[in-house]
Coordinates of C-alpha atoms in Angstrom, one line a residue:
M1 CA -37.1 -3.2 -39.5
I2 CA -35.1 -0.8 -37.3
K3 CA -33.8 2.3 -39.1
I4 CA -30.3 3.3 -38.0
T5 CA -30.2 7.0 -37.6
A6 CA -27.9 9.4 -35.7
R7 CA -30.6 9.8 -33.1
N8 CA -30.9 6.1 -32.5
I9 CA -27.1 5.8 -32.2
Q10 CA -27.1 8.6 -29.6
R11 CA -29.8 6.9 -27.6
L12 CA -27.8 3.6 -27.7
N13 CA -24.7 5.4 -26.4
L14 CA -26.7 6.9 -23.5
L15 CA -28.1 3.4 -22.6
L16 CA -24.6 1.9 -22.7
A17 CA -23.2 4.7 -20.5
A18 CA -26.0 4.3 -18.0
A19 CA -25.4 0.6 -17.8
A20 CA -21.7 1.1 -17.2
V21 CA -22.4 3.6 -14.4
I22 CA -24.8 1.2 -12.7
L23 CA -22.3 -1.7 -12.9
L24 CA -19.4 0.4 -11.6
S25 CA -21.5 1.9 -8.8
A26 CA -22.6 -1.6 -7.7
C27 CA -19.0 -2.8 -7.7
S28 CA -17.8 0.3 -5.8
S29 CA -20.5 0.0 -3.2
A30 CA -19.6 -3.5 -2.2
P31 CA -18.9 -3.7 1.5
A32 CA -15.2 -4.0 2.5
K33 CA -14.1 -7.1 4.3
D34 CA -14.0 -6.7 8.0
Q35 CA -10.5 -7.5 9.2
S36 CA -11.2 -7.2 12.9
A37 CA -10.8 -10.9 13.4
D38 CA -7.2 -10.8 12.2
Y39 CA -6.3 -8.4 15.0
E40 CA -8.2 -9.9 17.9
S41 CA -6.3 -10.4 21.1
A42 CA -5.0 -13.9 21.8
A43 CA -6.1 -15.6 25.0
P44 CA -3.3 -17.1 27.2
T45 CA -3.0 -20.8 27.6
A46 CA -5.3 -22.2 30.3
M47 CA -3.5 -23.4 33.4
A48 CA -4.2 -26.8 34.9
D49 CA -6.6 -26.7 37.9
D50 CA -4.6 -27.7 41.0
S51 CA -7.1 -28.3 43.7
Q52 CA -4.6 -29.8 46.2
N53 CA -2.4 -27.5 48.2
M54 CA 0.0 -29.2 50.5
G55 CA 1.4 -25.9 51.9
S56 CA 4.5 -26.1 49.7
I57 CA 6.0 -23.0 48.0
Y58 CA 6.0 -24.8 44.7
R59 CA 2.7 -25.7 43.1
S60 CA 2.3 -27.7 39.9
G61 CA 1.0 -25.7 37.0
Y62 CA 1.8 -22.3 38.5
G63 CA 5.1 -20.8 37.3
M64 CA 7.1 -18.6 39.7
S65 CA 9.9 -16.7 38.0
L66 CA 11.9 -15.4 40.8
F67 CA 14.7 -14.0 38.7
L68 CA 12.8 -12.8 35.6
D69 CA 11.1 -9.5 34.8
R70 CA 7.6 -9.1 33.5
R71 CA 8.5 -8.8 29.8
A72 CA 6.2 -10.5 27.3
R73 CA 7.3 -14.0 26.4
Q74 CA 4.2 -16.2 26.2
V75 CA 0.9 -16.3 24.2
G76 CA -1.5 -13.8 25.7
D77 CA 1.1 -11.6 27.2
I78 CA 0.8 -7.9 26.7
I79 CA 3.4 -5.7 25.0
T80 CA 3.4 -2.0 24.1
V81 CA 4.5 -1.0 20.6
T82 CA 5.7 2.6 20.3
L83 CA 4.9 4.0 16.9
E84 CA 8.0 5.8 15.6
E85 CA 7.5 5.7 11.8
K86 CA 9.0 8.4 9.6
T87 CA 10.0 8.0 6.0
D88 CA 11.4 10.5 3.5
A89 CA 12.0 9.6 -0.2
S90 CA 13.0 11.7 -3.1
K91 CA 14.0 11.0 -6.7
S92 CA 15.2 13.2 -9.5
S93 CA 16.2 12.2 -13.0
S94 CA 17.3 14.2 -16.1
T95 CA 18.1 12.9 -19.6
A96 CA 19.4 14.7 -22.7
T97 CA 20.4 13.1 -26.0
G98 CA 21.4 14.4 -29.4
K99 CA 22.3 12.9 -32.7
E100 CA 23.4 14.5 -36.0
S101 CA 24.2 12.6 -39.2
N102 CA 25.4 13.8 -42.6
I103 CA 25.8 11.6 -45.7
S104 CA 27.3 12.8 -49.0
V105 CA 26.5 11.1 -52.3
P106 CA 28.7 11.8 -55.4
T107 CA 26.9 13.6 -58.2
V108 CA 25.3 11.1 -60.6
T109 CA 26.7 11.4 -64.2
L110 CA 25.6 10.0 -67.5
F111 CA 28.0 9.9 -70.4
G112 CA 30.3 12.2 -68.5
R113 CA 27.7 14.8 -67.7
G114 CA 25.5 15.4 -64.6
V115 CA 21.9 14.4 -64.8
T116 CA 20.0 17.7 -64.4
H117 CA 16.7 19.3 -65.2
N118 CA 16.9 23.0 -66.0
G119 CA 20.3 23.0 -64.4
V120 CA 19.2 21.4 -61.2
P121 CA 20.5 17.9 -60.3
I122 CA 17.7 15.3 -60.4
V123 CA 19.3 13.1 -57.7
S124 CA 20.1 14.7 -54.3
S125 CA 23.8 14.7 -53.5
G126 CA 23.5 14.5 -49.7
V127 CA 21.3 13.4 -46.7
S128 CA 21.4 15.0 -43.3
S129 CA 19.4 14.4 -40.1
D130 CA 19.4 16.0 -36.6
Q131 CA 17.7 14.5 -33.5
D132 CA 17.4 16.0 -30.0
F133 CA 15.7 14.8 -26.9
S134 CA 15.5 16.1 -23.3
G135 CA 13.4 15.1 -20.3
Q136 CA 13.4 15.4 -16.6
G137 CA 11.3 14.3 -13.6
T138 CA 11.2 14.6 -9.8
S139 CA 9.3 12.8 -7.1
S140 CA 9.2 13.2 -3.3
Q141 CA 7.2 11.6 -0.5
S142 CA 7.2 12.0 3.3
N143 CA 5.2 10.1 6.0
S144 CA 5.1 10.3 9.8
L145 CA 3.3 8.4 12.4
T146 CA 3.8 8.6 16.2
G147 CA 2.0 7.2 19.2
S148 CA 1.7 3.9 21.0
I149 CA -0.6 0.8 21.0
T150 CA -0.7 -2.1 23.4
V151 CA -1.0 -5.6 21.7
T152 CA -0.9 -9.2 22.7
V153 CA 1.4 -12.1 21.8
S154 CA -0.5 -14.4 19.5
E155 CA 2.2 -17.0 18.8
V156 CA 5.7 -18.0 20.0
L157 CA 7.8 -19.1 17.0
R158 CA 10.3 -21.9 17.2
N159 CA 13.2 -19.5 17.3
G160 CA 11.8 -17.7 20.3
S161 CA 10.4 -14.7 18.4
L162 CA 7.0 -13.4 19.2
R163 CA 4.2 -12.8 16.8
V164 CA 2.1 -9.9 18.0
R165 CA -1.2 -8.3 16.9
G166 CA -3.8 -5.9 18.2
E167 CA -5.9 -2.8 17.5
K168 CA -7.1 0.3 19.3
W169 CA -10.3 2.2 18.5
V170 CA -11.1 5.7 19.5
T171 CA -14.6 7.2 19.1
I172 CA -14.7 11.0 18.7
N173 CA -18.0 12.8 18.1
Q174 CA -19.4 11.3 14.8
G175 CA -16.4 9.3 13.8
E176 CA -14.2 6.4 14.8
E177 CA -10.4 6.1 14.4
F178 CA -8.5 2.9 14.7
I179 CA -4.9 1.7 14.7
R180 CA -4.0 -1.8 13.8
I181 CA -0.6 -3.5 13.9
K182 CA 0.8 -7.0 13.6
G183 CA 4.3 -8.4 13.1
I184 CA 7.1 -10.3 14.7
V185 CA 9.2 -9.1 17.7
R186 CA 12.5 -10.4 19.0
P187 CA 12.5 -10.8 22.8
E188 CA 15.9 -9.1 22.9
D189 CA 14.4 -5.9 21.5
I190 CA 11.8 -5.6 24.2
G191 CA 12.9 -2.9 26.7
P192 CA 12.6 -3.0 30.5
D193 CA 9.3 -1.2 30.3
N194 CA 7.9 -4.0 28.2
A195 CA 7.8 -1.8 25.1
V196 CA 9.4 -2.1 21.7
P197 CA 9.7 0.6 18.9
S198 CA 7.7 -0.1 15.7
Y199 CA 10.8 0.1 13.5
K200 CA 12.1 -3.1 15.3
V201 CA 8.9 -5.1 14.4
A202 CA 9.6 -7.5 11.5
D203 CA 7.0 -7.9 8.8
A204 CA 5.1 -5.0 10.4
R205 CA 1.6 -4.2 9.0
I206 CA 0.4 -0.9 10.4
T207 CA -3.0 0.6 9.6
Y208 CA -4.3 4.0 10.7
S209 CA -7.7 4.9 9.4
G210 CA -11.2 5.9 10.4
K211 CA -14.9 5.4 9.9
G212 CA -18.0 7.5 10.2
A213 CA -19.3 10.8 8.8
L214 CA -15.9 12.6 8.8
A215 CA -14.2 9.7 6.9
D216 CA -17.1 9.6 4.4
A217 CA -16.8 13.4 3.8
N218 CA -13.1 13.0 3.0
S219 CA -13.6 10.2 0.5
M220 CA -14.3 10.6 -3.2
G221 CA -17.8 9.7 -4.5
W222 CA -18.4 6.8 -6.8
L223 CA -19.0 9.1 -9.8
G224 CA -15.7 10.9 -9.2
R225 CA -13.9 7.6 -9.0
I226 CA -15.3 6.7 -12.4
F227 CA -13.9 9.8 -14.0
Q228 CA -10.6 9.2 -12.2
S229 CA -10.3 5.5 -13.3
V230 CA -8.4 4.1 -16.2
I231 CA -11.5 3.6 -18.3
S232 CA -12.3 7.3 -18.3
P233 CA -11.7 8.9 -21.8
F234 CA -11.2 12.3 -20.2

């Protein structure tokens, strides 16, 4: 027979806490899904092999656009996306309410006399209430990202728009930094230099992050994430 004491309860609580820490650390240490395949460059469509050359200017399977520029328009073409992202947001709110109520009740009488005890009315002759509330809050956020990244066209949609994707990795000392972007571009928005600003990319998904010792040093440890999670009682 196990005797329930305060010491046994304390040991049980420690065991439960240790088990929770082990489970949470196992979940937090699970490797993140590698999304490099989603940003791989698309290969252009292979051209048909034309082994016969009759000396003519025109050759089947080889396009010659005499009056078109070199802007991206086909799968595998290269296009430069200029990152010009800047957002500023702010919000402020203030609320104040007040309410005051007074209710008067006629004095209760019995046989023509007021009901009292030692001269004090037994029944209260009035009710009053007063309520006040005030609250305020502010929030602001600012983001900025500048640079450029060259991507490839992965798909030409039926309306002529281009689906683009790509990534760029830079290794510096003990860390790696990368930029990833994918979205949809209209051919009309592509400039003469075969570039398009990022704010004209529809459904844009831009990622700027890093890996390595520096990135690990700037990230919170698993124990700190436990105390910052919603399950923490502190």
